[in-house]
Amino acid sequence: MPLGFSTLGCPSWPWSKILDFAAEQQFAAIELRGILTNMDLTKVPELAPDKIDESKRQLKAHGLRVSCLGASANMHDMDPVKHAAQLDEARRFIDLAQQLGAPYVRVFGNEYVKDVPREQMLAHIAGALRSLGDYARPKGVTVIIESHGDFTDSPSLLELLQRADSPNVALLWDAHHTFVSGKEPPEVTVAKLGRYIKHTHLKDSVPAGDDRRYVLTGTGDVPVKRQIEALAKIGYRGLYSFEWEKRWHAEIEEPEVALAQYVTVATEYLKALPTNPANK
């Protein structure tokens, strides 16, 4: 099954345990978003220049691949020095992705800066994305902007992607955010943005006061099954990556429970798809 998970969900696991668990649960890929206390993947010991070949051998031996590298880089900052630092982080992650053979590097939009006109804001972010796409193209990497922060609605995301106008800039669809924050049914989001979606984050939640609480897949009110169905209908060939935000929310279920439960539920959803050859 084309299932993966983000290491955001297992912040206390070392590299070896991540690989062993992923293989045991028959995940196809892992998405790297920090290892242990280190969120800068370019400084993770296992991904250092003298260790990366061994780590690639370990991945292959476990039947795994790296689906995406999750950078923290935000494209919205208007301060030239801070903006340059964000672009530098993204480029370092692109270099690492090339070395690992990972197809995608995730970045954020991420905000409308106060007192900056919307037109100027969109042009600034799109220009940064285009620049990163130009850098990534000869390296065989695509930069994907996540639906996150102030950019969780299809019109804004579509405008950014069209303005970036790069074959190496695409979308990471965080389907939770467009549904909860963007107030969009999954079918609407996919109809408008489907051609740009290369990678996907899935997770479930329930209301909790003025916020949300993450819950096991299929037990909340986020239509995860419909999200998967909407992607399948347009012939999506990417991974369905589980983003269990354990690093940011220590109180939610342990990764051993949540990740294994996701495999069970997501596999059921995928097997039930009309596009599944077994159902034709």
C-alpha atoms as an extended CHARMM CRD file, in Angstrom:
* protein
*
       280  EXT
         1         1  MET       CA              0.0000000000        0.0000000000        0.0000000000  PROA      1               0.0000000000
         2         2  PRO       CA              1.2450000000        3.5430000000       -0.7650000000  PROA      2               0.0000000000
         3         3  LEU       CA              1.3590000000        4.5310000000        2.9130000000  PROA      3               0.0000000000
         4         4  GLY       CA              3.9520000000        6.5710000000        4.7530000000  PROA      4               0.0000000000
         5         5  PHE       CA              4.3580000000        8.4810000000        7.9730000000  PROA      5               0.0000000000
         6         6  SER       CA              6.1760000000       11.5600000000        9.1760000000  PROA      6               0.0000000000
         7         7  THR       CA              8.8250000000       11.2930000000       11.8810000000  PROA      7               0.0000000000
         8         8  LEU       CA              6.9620000000       14.1470000000       13.5700000000  PROA      8               0.0000000000
         9         9  GLY       CA              4.9300000000       11.2990000000       15.0290000000  PROA      9               0.0000000000
        10        10  CYS       CA              7.8190000000        9.5390000000       16.7490000000  PROA      10              0.0000000000
        11        11  PRO       CA             10.0840000000       12.2520000000       18.2010000000  PROA      11              0.0000000000
        12        12  SER       CA             11.7500000000        9.9400000000       20.7330000000  PROA      12              0.0000000000
        13        13  TRP       CA             12.6990000000        7.2140000000       18.2600000000  PROA      13              0.0000000000
        14        14  PRO       CA             16.2630000000        6.8470000000       16.9650000000  PROA      14              0.0000000000
        15        15  TRP       CA             16.9280000000        6.1760000000       13.2870000000  PROA      15              0.0000000000
        16        16  SER       CA             17.1300000000        2.4010000000       13.7310000000  PROA      16              0.0000000000
        17        17  LYS       CA             13.7670000000        2.1320000000       15.5040000000  PROA      17              0.0000000000
        18        18  ILE       CA             12.0740000000        4.2960000000       12.8560000000  PROA      18              0.0000000000
        19        19  LEU       CA             13.2620000000        1.9590000000       10.1130000000  PROA      19              0.0000000000
        20        20  ASP       CA             12.4360000000       -1.2380000000       12.0260000000  PROA      20              0.0000000000
        21        21  PHE       CA              8.9180000000       -0.0990000000       12.9150000000  PROA      21              0.0000000000
        22        22  ALA       CA              8.1780000000        1.1670000000        9.4070000000  PROA      22              0.0000000000
        23        23  ALA       CA              9.2400000000       -2.1430000000        7.9060000000  PROA      23              0.0000000000
        24        24  GLU       CA              7.3020000000       -4.1930000000       10.4700000000  PROA      24              0.0000000000
        25        25  GLN       CA              4.1180000000       -2.2630000000        9.7280000000  PROA      25              0.0000000000
        26        26  GLN       CA              4.7300000000       -2.5020000000        5.9700000000  PROA      26              0.0000000000
        27        27  PHE       CA              4.9230000000        1.2240000000        5.3010000000  PROA      27              0.0000000000
        28        28  ALA       CA              6.2660000000        2.0830000000        1.8720000000  PROA      28              0.0000000000
        29        29  ALA       CA              8.1060000000        5.2400000000        2.9150000000  PROA      29              0.0000000000
        30        30  ILE       CA              9.0530000000        7.5870000000        5.7070000000  PROA      30              0.0000000000
        31        31  GLU       CA              8.8700000000       11.3610000000        5.6280000000  PROA      31              0.0000000000
        32        32  LEU       CA             11.6930000000       12.9820000000        7.5540000000  PROA      32              0.0000000000
        33        33  ARG       CA             10.6610000000       15.8180000000        9.8720000000  PROA      33              0.0000000000
        34        34  GLY       CA             13.3100000000       15.7780000000       12.5600000000  PROA      34              0.0000000000
        35        35  ILE       CA             15.1510000000       12.8750000000       14.1830000000  PROA      35              0.0000000000
        36        36  LEU       CA             15.2000000000       12.8680000000       17.9910000000  PROA      36              0.0000000000
        37        37  THR       CA             15.9370000000       16.4420000000       19.1390000000  PROA      37              0.0000000000
        38        38  ASN       CA             17.3260000000       17.6280000000       15.8030000000  PROA      38              0.0000000000
        39        39  MET       CA             14.8690000000       19.3500000000       13.4830000000  PROA      39              0.0000000000
        40        40  ASP       CA             17.5770000000       20.4040000000       11.0220000000  PROA      40              0.0000000000
        41        41  LEU       CA             17.9640000000       17.2640000000        8.9410000000  PROA      41              0.0000000000
        42        42  THR       CA             21.2450000000       18.5060000000        7.5000000000  PROA      42              0.0000000000
        43        43  LYS       CA             22.7140000000       18.0840000000       11.0040000000  PROA      43              0.0000000000
        44        44  VAL       CA             21.3640000000       14.6030000000       11.7400000000  PROA      44              0.0000000000
        45        45  PRO       CA             24.3620000000       12.2440000000       12.2000000000  PROA      45              0.0000000000
        46        46  GLU       CA             22.8640000000        9.4760000000       10.0450000000  PROA      46              0.0000000000
        47        47  LEU       CA             22.4670000000       11.9420000000        7.1750000000  PROA      47              0.0000000000
        48        48  ALA       CA             25.9680000000       13.3980000000        7.3700000000  PROA      48              0.0000000000
        49        49  PRO       CA             28.0890000000       13.0970000000        4.2010000000  PROA      49              0.0000000000
        50        50  ASP       CA             30.1660000000       10.2400000000        5.6300000000  PROA      50              0.0000000000
        51        51  LYS       CA             27.1060000000        8.2870000000        6.8420000000  PROA      51              0.0000000000
        52        52  ILE       CA             24.4610000000        8.9150000000        4.2150000000  PROA      52              0.0000000000
        53        53  ASP       CA             25.4380000000        6.0060000000        1.9440000000  PROA      53              0.0000000000
        54        54  GLU       CA             25.0960000000        3.5910000000        4.8620000000  PROA      54              0.0000000000
        55        55  SER       CA             21.7130000000        5.0750000000        5.7600000000  PROA      55              0.0000000000
        56        56  LYS       CA             20.5550000000        4.6280000000        2.1650000000  PROA      56              0.0000000000
        57        57  ARG       CA             21.6340000000        0.9810000000        2.3290000000  PROA      57              0.0000000000
        58        58  GLN       CA             19.6570000000        0.5730000000        5.5360000000  PROA      58              0.0000000000
        59        59  LEU       CA             16.5740000000        2.0930000000        3.9420000000  PROA      59              0.0000000000
        60        60  LYS       CA             16.8390000000       -0.2620000000        0.9900000000  PROA      60              0.0000000000
        61        61  ALA       CA             17.3650000000       -3.2550000000        3.2540000000  PROA      61              0.0000000000
        62        62  HSD       CA             14.1460000000       -2.3740000000        5.0820000000  PROA      62              0.0000000000
        63        63  GLY       CA             12.2360000000       -1.9650000000        1.8090000000  PROA      63              0.0000000000
        64        64  LEU       CA             11.7540000000        1.7430000000        2.4530000000  PROA      64              0.0000000000
        65        65  ARG       CA             12.3210000000        5.0520000000        0.7310000000  PROA      65              0.0000000000
        66        66  VAL       CA             12.2870000000        8.6530000000        1.8770000000  PROA      66              0.0000000000
        67        67  SER       CA              9.2080000000       10.3870000000        0.5010000000  PROA      67              0.0000000000
        68        68  CYS       CA              9.8790000000       13.9700000000        1.5300000000  PROA      68              0.0000000000
        69        69  LEU       CA             12.1390000000       16.1670000000        3.6510000000  PROA      69              0.0000000000
        70        70  GLY       CA             10.2330000000       18.5800000000        5.8610000000  PROA      70              0.0000000000
        71        71  ALA       CA             12.0450000000       21.8940000000        6.1190000000  PROA      71              0.0000000000
        72        72  SER       CA             10.8490000000       24.6120000000        8.5000000000  PROA      72              0.0000000000
        73        73  ALA       CA             11.5360000000       27.3580000000        5.9620000000  PROA      73              0.0000000000
        74        74  ASN       CA              8.8680000000       30.0620000000        5.6260000000  PROA      74              0.0000000000
        75        75  MET       CA              8.6770000000       32.1220000000        2.4560000000  PROA      75              0.0000000000
        76        76  HSD       CA              6.6890000000       35.0620000000        3.8590000000  PROA      76              0.0000000000
        77        77  ASP       CA              9.3430000000       36.9710000000        5.8150000000  PROA      77              0.0000000000
        78        78  MET       CA              9.8310000000       40.4460000000        4.3560000000  PROA      78              0.0000000000
        79        79  ASP       CA             13.0850000000       41.1680000000        6.1870000000  PROA      79              0.0000000000
        80        80  PRO       CA             15.8330000000       40.5570000000        3.5680000000  PROA      80              0.0000000000
        81        81  VAL       CA             18.2680000000       38.9610000000        6.0370000000  PROA      81              0.0000000000
        82        82  LYS       CA             15.6710000000       36.6430000000        7.5720000000  PROA      82              0.0000000000
        83        83  HSD       CA             14.2640000000       35.7900000000        4.1450000000  PROA      83              0.0000000000
        84        84  ALA       CA             17.7320000000       34.8810000000        2.8700000000  PROA      84              0.0000000000
        85        85  ALA       CA             18.2100000000       32.5670000000        5.8590000000  PROA      85              0.0000000000
        86        86  GLN       CA             14.9210000000       30.7930000000        5.1010000000  PROA      86              0.0000000000
        87        87  LEU       CA             15.9020000000       30.3030000000        1.4670000000  PROA      87              0.0000000000
        88        88  ASP       CA             19.2990000000       29.0030000000        2.5540000000  PROA      88              0.0000000000
        89        89  GLU       CA             17.6470000000       26.3720000000        4.7580000000  PROA      89              0.0000000000
        90        90  ALA       CA             15.4350000000       25.2640000000        1.8960000000  PROA      90              0.0000000000
        91        91  ARG       CA             18.4060000000       24.9670000000       -0.4630000000  PROA      91              0.0000000000
        92        92  ARG       CA             20.3500000000       22.8850000000        2.0800000000  PROA      92              0.0000000000
        93        93  PHE       CA             17.3750000000       20.5360000000        2.3260000000  PROA      93              0.0000000000
        94        94  ILE       CA             17.1770000000       20.3530000000       -1.4680000000  PROA      94              0.0000000000
        95        95  ASP       CA             20.8420000000       19.3420000000       -1.5780000000  PROA      95              0.0000000000
        96        96  LEU       CA             20.1970000000       16.6600000000        1.0400000000  PROA      96              0.0000000000
        97        97  ALA       CA             17.1330000000       15.4180000000       -0.8380000000  PROA      97              0.0000000000
        98        98  GLN       CA             19.2510000000       14.9760000000       -3.9530000000  PROA      98              0.0000000000
        99        99  GLN       CA             21.7920000000       12.9310000000       -1.9980000000  PROA      99              0.0000000000
       100       100  LEU       CA             19.0600000000       10.7630000000       -0.4450000000  PROA      100             0.0000000000
       101       101  GLY       CA             17.0900000000       10.3530000000       -3.6400000000  PROA      101             0.0000000000
       102       102  ALA       CA             14.0590000000       11.9770000000       -2.0150000000  PROA      102             0.0000000000
       103       103  PRO       CA             11.7410000000       13.6280000000       -4.5510000000  PROA      103             0.0000000000
       104       104  TYR       CA             10.3030000000       16.4420000000       -2.4300000000  PROA      104             0.0000000000
       105       105  VAL       CA             11.2460000000       19.1850000000        0.0160000000  PROA      105             0.0000000000
       106       106  ARG       CA              8.3850000000       20.8030000000        1.9280000000  PROA      106             0.0000000000
       107       107  VAL       CA              8.3290000000       24.5390000000        2.7070000000  PROA      107             0.0000000000
       108       108  PHE       CA              5.6730000000       26.8740000000        4.1090000000  PROA      108             0.0000000000
       109       109  GLY       CA              4.0240000000       29.9870000000        2.7090000000  PROA      109             0.0000000000
       110       110  ASN       CA              3.2070000000       30.7870000000        5.5450000000  PROA      110             0.0000000000
       111       111  GLU       CA              1.5910000000       34.0930000000        6.6190000000  PROA      111             0.0000000000
       112       112  TYR       CA              0.1620000000       37.3510000000        5.3850000000  PROA      112             0.0000000000
       113       113  VAL       CA              2.5000000000       39.8540000000        7.0080000000  PROA      113             0.0000000000
       114       114  LYS       CA              0.7320000000       42.7310000000        8.7520000000  PROA      114             0.0000000000
       115       115  ASP       CA              0.4300000000       45.9390000000        6.6960000000  PROA      115             0.0000000000
       116       116  VAL       CA              1.8150000000       44.2730000000        3.5370000000  PROA      116             0.0000000000
       117       117  PRO       CA             -0.7120000000       44.3680000000        0.6520000000  PROA      117             0.0000000000
       118       118  ARG       CA             -1.9780000000       40.9550000000       -0.4240000000  PROA      118             0.0000000000
       119       119  GLU       CA             -0.7130000000       41.4380000000       -3.9810000000  PROA      119             0.0000000000
       120       120  GLN       CA              2.7890000000       42.1920000000       -2.7440000000  PROA      120             0.0000000000
       121       121  MET       CA              2.6630000000       39.2800000000       -0.3100000000  PROA      121             0.0000000000
       122       122  LEU       CA              1.6870000000       36.7530000000       -2.9540000000  PROA      122             0.0000000000
       123       123  ALA       CA              4.3170000000       38.0470000000       -5.3700000000  PROA      123             0.0000000000
       124       124  HSD       CA              6.9880000000       37.8000000000       -2.6720000000  PROA      124             0.0000000000
       125       125  ILE       CA              6.1460000000       34.2130000000       -1.7220000000  PROA      125             0.0000000000
       126       126  ALA       CA              5.6690000000       33.0630000000       -5.3160000000  PROA      126             0.0000000000
       127       127  GLY       CA              8.9990000000       34.5860000000       -6.2950000000  PROA      127             0.0000000000
       128       128  ALA       CA             10.7300000000       32.6900000000       -3.5120000000  PROA      128             0.0000000000
       129       129  LEU       CA              9.0720000000       29.4460000000       -4.5970000000  PROA      129             0.0000000000
       130       130  ARG       CA             10.1130000000       30.0200000000       -8.2180000000  PROA      130             0.0000000000
       131       131  SER       CA             13.6940000000       30.6490000000       -7.1240000000  PROA      131             0.0000000000
       132       132  LEU       CA             13.7570000000       27.4160000000       -5.1310000000  PROA      132             0.0000000000
       133       133  GLY       CA             12.1770000000       25.5340000000       -8.0270000000  PROA      133             0.0000000000
       134       134  ASP       CA             14.9400000000       26.7780000000      -10.3190000000  PROA      134             0.0000000000
       135       135  TYR       CA             17.5280000000       25.5980000000       -7.7890000000  PROA      135             0.0000000000
       136       136  ALA       CA             15.8570000000       22.2100000000       -7.3220000000  PROA      136             0.0000000000
       137       137  ARG       CA             15.1920000000       21.3870000000      -10.9660000000  PROA      137             0.0000000000
       138       138  PRO       CA             18.6950000000       20.2240000000      -12.0200000000  PROA      138             0.0000000000
       139       139  LYS       CA             18.8730000000       18.1810000000       -8.8160000000  PROA      139             0.0000000000
       140       140  GLY       CA             15.7440000000       16.1880000000       -9.5960000000  PROA      140             0.0000000000
       141       141  VAL       CA             13.8750000000       17.6120000000       -6.6040000000  PROA      141             0.0000000000
       142       142  THR       CA             10.5020000000       19.3610000000       -6.4340000000  PROA      142             0.0000000000
       143       143  VAL       CA              9.6820000000       21.9930000000       -3.8190000000  PROA      143             0.0000000000
       144       144  ILE       CA              6.2040000000       21.5450000000       -2.3560000000  PROA      144             0.0000000000
       145       145  ILE       CA              4.3840000000       24.2500000000       -0.4460000000  PROA      145             0.0000000000
       146       146  GLU       CA              2.1580000000       22.8740000000        2.2980000000  PROA      146             0.0000000000
       147       147  SER       CA             -1.4370000000       24.0000000000        2.7850000000  PROA      147             0.0000000000
       148       148  HSD       CA             -0.7430000000       25.5190000000        6.1860000000  PROA      148             0.0000000000
       149       149  GLY       CA             -0.9220000000       28.7360000000        8.1920000000  PROA      149             0.0000000000
       150       150  ASP       CA             -2.7050000000       31.5080000000        6.2860000000  PROA      150             0.0000000000
       151       151  PHE       CA             -2.7170000000       29.4490000000        3.0910000000  PROA      151             0.0000000000
       152       152  THR       CA             -5.3050000000       26.7120000000        3.5970000000  PROA      152             0.0000000000
       153       153  ASP       CA             -7.8590000000       27.7740000000        0.9850000000  PROA      153             0.0000000000
       154       154  SER       CA             -7.7470000000       26.7290000000       -2.6440000000  PROA      154             0.0000000000
       155       155  PRO       CA             -7.9530000000       30.2250000000       -4.2060000000  PROA      155             0.0000000000
       156       156  SER       CA             -4.8390000000       31.5020000000       -2.4050000000  PROA      156             0.0000000000
       157       157  LEU       CA             -2.8740000000       28.3130000000       -2.9580000000  PROA      157             0.0000000000
       158       158  LEU       CA             -3.8490000000       28.1990000000       -6.6270000000  PROA      158             0.0000000000
       159       159  GLU       CA             -2.7740000000       31.7970000000       -7.1290000000  PROA      159             0.0000000000
       160       160  LEU       CA              0.5880000000       31.1360000000       -5.4540000000  PROA      160             0.0000000000
       161       161  LEU       CA              1.2590000000       28.0610000000       -7.5760000000  PROA      161             0.0000000000
       162       162  GLN       CA              0.2360000000       29.7990000000      -10.7840000000  PROA      162             0.0000000000
       163       163  ARG       CA              2.4080000000       32.8010000000       -9.9740000000  PROA      163             0.0000000000
       164       164  ALA       CA              5.3820000000       30.5510000000       -9.1410000000  PROA      164             0.0000000000
       165       165  ASP       CA              4.8790000000       28.9920000000      -12.5850000000  PROA      165             0.0000000000
       166       166  SER       CA              7.5560000000       26.3440000000      -12.1330000000  PROA      166             0.0000000000
       167       167  PRO       CA              7.5520000000       22.6610000000      -13.0770000000  PROA      167             0.0000000000
       168       168  ASN       CA              9.4760000000       22.0460000000       -9.8480000000  PROA      168             0.0000000000
       169       169  VAL       CA              7.0360000000       23.7700000000       -7.5100000000  PROA      169             0.0000000000
       170       170  ALA       CA              3.9510000000       21.8450000000       -6.4150000000  PROA      170             0.0000000000
       171       171  LEU       CA              1.6160000000       21.2720000000       -3.4740000000  PROA      171             0.0000000000
       172       172  LEU       CA              1.7280000000       19.2080000000       -0.3180000000  PROA      172             0.0000000000
       173       173  TRP       CA             -1.9570000000       18.8300000000        0.5060000000  PROA      173             0.0000000000
       174       174  ASP       CA             -2.4260000000       18.8070000000        4.2590000000  PROA      174             0.0000000000
       175       175  ALA       CA             -5.9960000000       17.6050000000        3.9550000000  PROA      175             0.0000000000
       176       176  HSD       CA             -6.7420000000       18.2920000000        7.6220000000  PROA      176             0.0000000000
       177       177  HSD       CA             -5.9130000000       21.9750000000        7.3120000000  PROA      177             0.0000000000
       178       178  THR       CA             -7.9580000000       22.6710000000        4.1760000000  PROA      178             0.0000000000
       179       179  PHE       CA            -10.9560000000       20.9760000000        5.7820000000  PROA      179             0.0000000000
       180       180  VAL       CA            -10.6760000000       22.4100000000        9.3100000000  PROA      180             0.0000000000
       181       181  SER       CA             -9.1350000000       25.8440000000        8.6630000000  PROA      181             0.0000000000
       182       182  GLY       CA            -10.0030000000       26.3520000000        5.0060000000  PROA      182             0.0000000000
       183       183  LYS       CA            -13.5810000000       25.0580000000        5.4850000000  PROA      183             0.0000000000
       184       184  GLU       CA            -13.3760000000       23.1580000000        2.1930000000  PROA      184             0.0000000000
       185       185  PRO       CA            -14.8340000000       19.7260000000        1.4520000000  PROA      185             0.0000000000
       186       186  PRO       CA            -12.0550000000       17.4760000000        0.1180000000  PROA      186             0.0000000000
       187       187  GLU       CA            -13.7750000000       17.0750000000       -3.2250000000  PROA      187             0.0000000000
       188       188  VAL       CA            -13.6660000000       20.8500000000       -3.7600000000  PROA      188             0.0000000000
       189       189  THR       CA             -9.9830000000       21.1340000000       -2.8400000000  PROA      189             0.0000000000
       190       190  VAL       CA             -8.9740000000       18.2880000000       -5.1180000000  PROA      190             0.0000000000
       191       191  ALA       CA            -11.0570000000       19.6090000000       -8.0000000000  PROA      191             0.0000000000
       192       192  LYS       CA             -9.2780000000       22.9580000000       -7.8090000000  PROA      192             0.0000000000
       193       193  LEU       CA             -5.7520000000       21.8910000000       -6.8550000000  PROA      193             0.0000000000
       194       194  GLY       CA             -5.4810000000       18.2270000000       -7.8080000000  PROA      194             0.0000000000
       195       195  ARG       CA             -3.0720000000       18.7560000000      -10.6840000000  PROA      195             0.0000000000
       196       196  TYR       CA             -0.5690000000       20.2950000000       -8.2660000000  PROA      196             0.0000000000
       197       197  ILE       CA             -0.8470000000       17.7280000000       -5.4430000000  PROA      197             0.0000000000
       198       198  LYS       CA              2.2680000000       15.5610000000       -5.2410000000  PROA      198             0.0000000000
       199       199  HSD       CA              2.2610000000       14.5670000000       -1.5690000000  PROA      199             0.0000000000
       200       200  THR       CA             -0.3870000000       14.3800000000        1.1430000000  PROA      200             0.0000000000
       201       201  HSD       CA             -0.6670000000       14.6990000000        4.9350000000  PROA      201             0.0000000000
       202       202  LEU       CA             -3.5850000000       12.9380000000        6.5780000000  PROA      202             0.0000000000
       203       203  LYS       CA             -4.7660000000       13.0670000000       10.2050000000  PROA      203             0.0000000000
       204       204  ASP       CA             -8.0170000000       13.1370000000       12.1600000000  PROA      204             0.0000000000
       205       205  SER       CA             -9.2760000000       15.3730000000       14.9640000000  PROA      205             0.0000000000
       206       206  VAL       CA            -12.2740000000       16.5430000000       16.9900000000  PROA      206             0.0000000000
       207       207  PRO       CA            -13.2510000000       19.9740000000       18.3480000000  PROA      207             0.0000000000
       208       208  ALA       CA            -11.7550000000       20.8000000000       21.7400000000  PROA      208             0.0000000000
       209       209  GLY       CA            -12.9580000000       24.1720000000       22.9750000000  PROA      209             0.0000000000
       210       210  ASP       CA            -11.5840000000       26.7900000000       20.6120000000  PROA      210             0.0000000000
       211       211  ASP       CA             -9.0270000000       24.3500000000       19.2260000000  PROA      211             0.0000000000
       212       212  ARG       CA             -8.8240000000       20.7800000000       17.9310000000  PROA      212             0.0000000000
       213       213  ARG       CA             -7.5790000000       17.5470000000       19.4880000000  PROA      213             0.0000000000
       214       214  TYR       CA             -5.9220000000       14.9220000000       17.2980000000  PROA      214             0.0000000000
       215       215  VAL       CA             -7.4860000000       11.4660000000       17.5270000000  PROA      215             0.0000000000
       216       216  LEU       CA             -6.9340000000        8.0670000000       15.9480000000  PROA      216             0.0000000000
       217       217  THR       CA             -7.7550000000        7.8730000000       12.2360000000  PROA      217             0.0000000000
       218       218  GLY       CA            -11.4370000000        7.4190000000       11.5450000000  PROA      218             0.0000000000
       219       219  THR       CA            -12.5740000000        8.3060000000       15.0620000000  PROA      219             0.0000000000
       220       220  GLY       CA            -12.8710000000       12.0790000000       14.5440000000  PROA      220             0.0000000000
       221       221  ASP       CA            -14.8890000000       14.3140000000       12.2170000000  PROA      221             0.0000000000
       222       222  VAL       CA            -12.2660000000       14.8600000000        9.5030000000  PROA      222             0.0000000000
       223       223  PRO       CA            -13.3780000000       12.9450000000        6.3720000000  PROA      223             0.0000000000
       224       224  VAL       CA            -10.1400000000       11.0390000000        5.8440000000  PROA      224             0.0000000000
       225       225  LYS       CA            -11.8370000000        8.3350000000        3.7880000000  PROA      225             0.0000000000
       226       226  ARG       CA            -13.3440000000       10.9440000000        1.4340000000  PROA      226             0.0000000000
       227       227  GLN       CA             -9.9680000000       12.6570000000        1.1760000000  PROA      227             0.0000000000
       228       228  ILE       CA             -8.3800000000        9.4250000000       -0.0080000000  PROA      228             0.0000000000
       229       229  GLU       CA            -11.2870000000        8.7530000000       -2.3780000000  PROA      229             0.0000000000
       230       230  ALA       CA            -11.0350000000       12.2430000000       -3.8780000000  PROA      230             0.0000000000
       231       231  LEU       CA             -7.3510000000       11.7290000000       -4.6450000000  PROA      231             0.0000000000
       232       232  ALA       CA             -7.8860000000        8.2640000000       -6.0660000000  PROA      232             0.0000000000
       233       233  LYS       CA            -10.5440000000        9.5820000000       -8.4540000000  PROA      233             0.0000000000
       234       234  ILE       CA             -8.0340000000       11.8990000000      -10.1390000000  PROA      234             0.0000000000
       235       235  GLY       CA             -5.4160000000        9.1650000000      -10.4390000000  PROA      235             0.0000000000
       236       236  TYR       CA             -3.1630000000       10.4420000000       -7.6510000000  PROA      236             0.0000000000
       237       237  ARG       CA              0.0400000000        8.3780000000       -7.5560000000  PROA      237             0.0000000000
       238       238  GLY       CA              1.6770000000        9.8290000000       -4.4740000000  PROA      238             0.0000000000
       239       239  LEU       CA              1.8340000000        8.5880000000       -0.9210000000  PROA      239             0.0000000000
       240       240  TYR       CA             -0.8070000000        8.9030000000        1.7730000000  PROA      240             0.0000000000
       241       241  SER       CA              1.4420000000       10.1220000000        4.5590000000  PROA      241             0.0000000000
       242       242  PHE       CA              0.2580000000       10.0960000000        8.1790000000  PROA      242             0.0000000000
       243       243  GLU       CA              1.2750000000       13.2100000000       10.0770000000  PROA      243             0.0000000000
       244       244  TRP       CA              0.7470000000       12.3810000000       13.7490000000  PROA      244             0.0000000000
       245       245  GLU       CA              1.8550000000       15.5580000000       15.5420000000  PROA      245             0.0000000000
       246       246  LYS       CA              3.2990000000       13.8720000000       18.6170000000  PROA      246             0.0000000000
       247       247  ARG       CA              6.2970000000       16.2170000000       18.7060000000  PROA      247             0.0000000000
       248       248  TRP       CA              3.9970000000       19.2050000000       19.2520000000  PROA      248             0.0000000000
       249       249  HSD       CA              1.2910000000       17.4210000000       21.2800000000  PROA      249             0.0000000000
       250       250  ALA       CA              2.7840000000       15.0720000000       23.8540000000  PROA      250             0.0000000000
       251       251  GLU       CA             -0.6440000000       14.1380000000       25.2180000000  PROA      251             0.0000000000
       252       252  ILE       CA             -1.8750000000       12.3110000000       22.1140000000  PROA      252             0.0000000000
       253       253  GLU       CA             -1.5500000000        8.5540000000       21.5800000000  PROA      253             0.0000000000
       254       254  GLU       CA              1.9090000000        7.0000000000       21.4660000000  PROA      254             0.0000000000
       255       255  PRO       CA              3.3340000000        6.3790000000       17.9740000000  PROA      255             0.0000000000
       256       256  GLU       CA              3.2900000000        2.5940000000       18.3730000000  PROA      256             0.0000000000
       257       257  VAL       CA             -0.4880000000        2.8270000000       18.7070000000  PROA      257             0.0000000000
       258       258  ALA       CA             -1.3740000000        5.6550000000       16.3120000000  PROA      258             0.0000000000
       259       259  LEU       CA              0.8810000000        4.6550000000       13.4130000000  PROA      259             0.0000000000
       260       260  ALA       CA             -0.1530000000        1.0030000000       13.5210000000  PROA      260             0.0000000000
       261       261  GLN       CA             -3.8360000000        1.9560000000       13.7200000000  PROA      261             0.0000000000
       262       262  TYR       CA             -3.4080000000        4.2620000000       10.7100000000  PROA      262             0.0000000000
       263       263  VAL       CA             -2.0420000000        1.3750000000        8.6380000000  PROA      263             0.0000000000
       264       264  THR       CA             -5.0930000000       -0.7330000000        9.4620000000  PROA      264             0.0000000000
       265       265  VAL       CA             -7.6590000000        1.9800000000        8.7250000000  PROA      265             0.0000000000
       266       266  ALA       CA             -5.9920000000        3.5150000000        5.6670000000  PROA      266             0.0000000000
       267       267  THR       CA             -5.4690000000        0.0620000000        4.1600000000  PROA      267             0.0000000000
       268       268  GLU       CA             -9.1950000000       -0.6060000000        4.5490000000  PROA      268             0.0000000000
       269       269  TYR       CA            -10.0010000000        2.6950000000        2.8250000000  PROA      269             0.0000000000
       270       270  LEU       CA             -7.6300000000        1.9750000000       -0.0410000000  PROA      270             0.0000000000
       271       271  LYS       CA             -8.8650000000       -1.5780000000       -0.5440000000  PROA      271             0.0000000000
       272       272  ALA       CA            -12.4540000000       -0.3120000000       -0.7360000000  PROA      272             0.0000000000
       273       273  LEU       CA            -11.7020000000        2.1530000000       -3.5350000000  PROA      273             0.0000000000
       274       274  PRO       CA            -13.5460000000        1.5980000000       -6.8330000000  PROA      274             0.0000000000
       275       275  THR       CA            -10.1640000000        2.0780000000       -8.5230000000  PROA      275             0.0000000000
       276       276  ASN       CA             -8.7760000000       -0.9510000000       -6.6840000000  PROA      276             0.0000000000
       277       277  PRO       CA             -8.4260000000       -3.7370000000       -9.2930000000  PROA      277             0.0000000000
       278       278  ALA       CA             -9.8830000000       -6.1890000000       -6.7640000000  PROA      278             0.0000000000
       279       279  ASN       CA            -13.1530000000       -4.2430000000       -6.8230000000  PROA      279             0.0000000000
       280       280  LYS       CA            -13.5600000000       -4.2080000000      -10.6070000000  PROA      280             0.0000000000
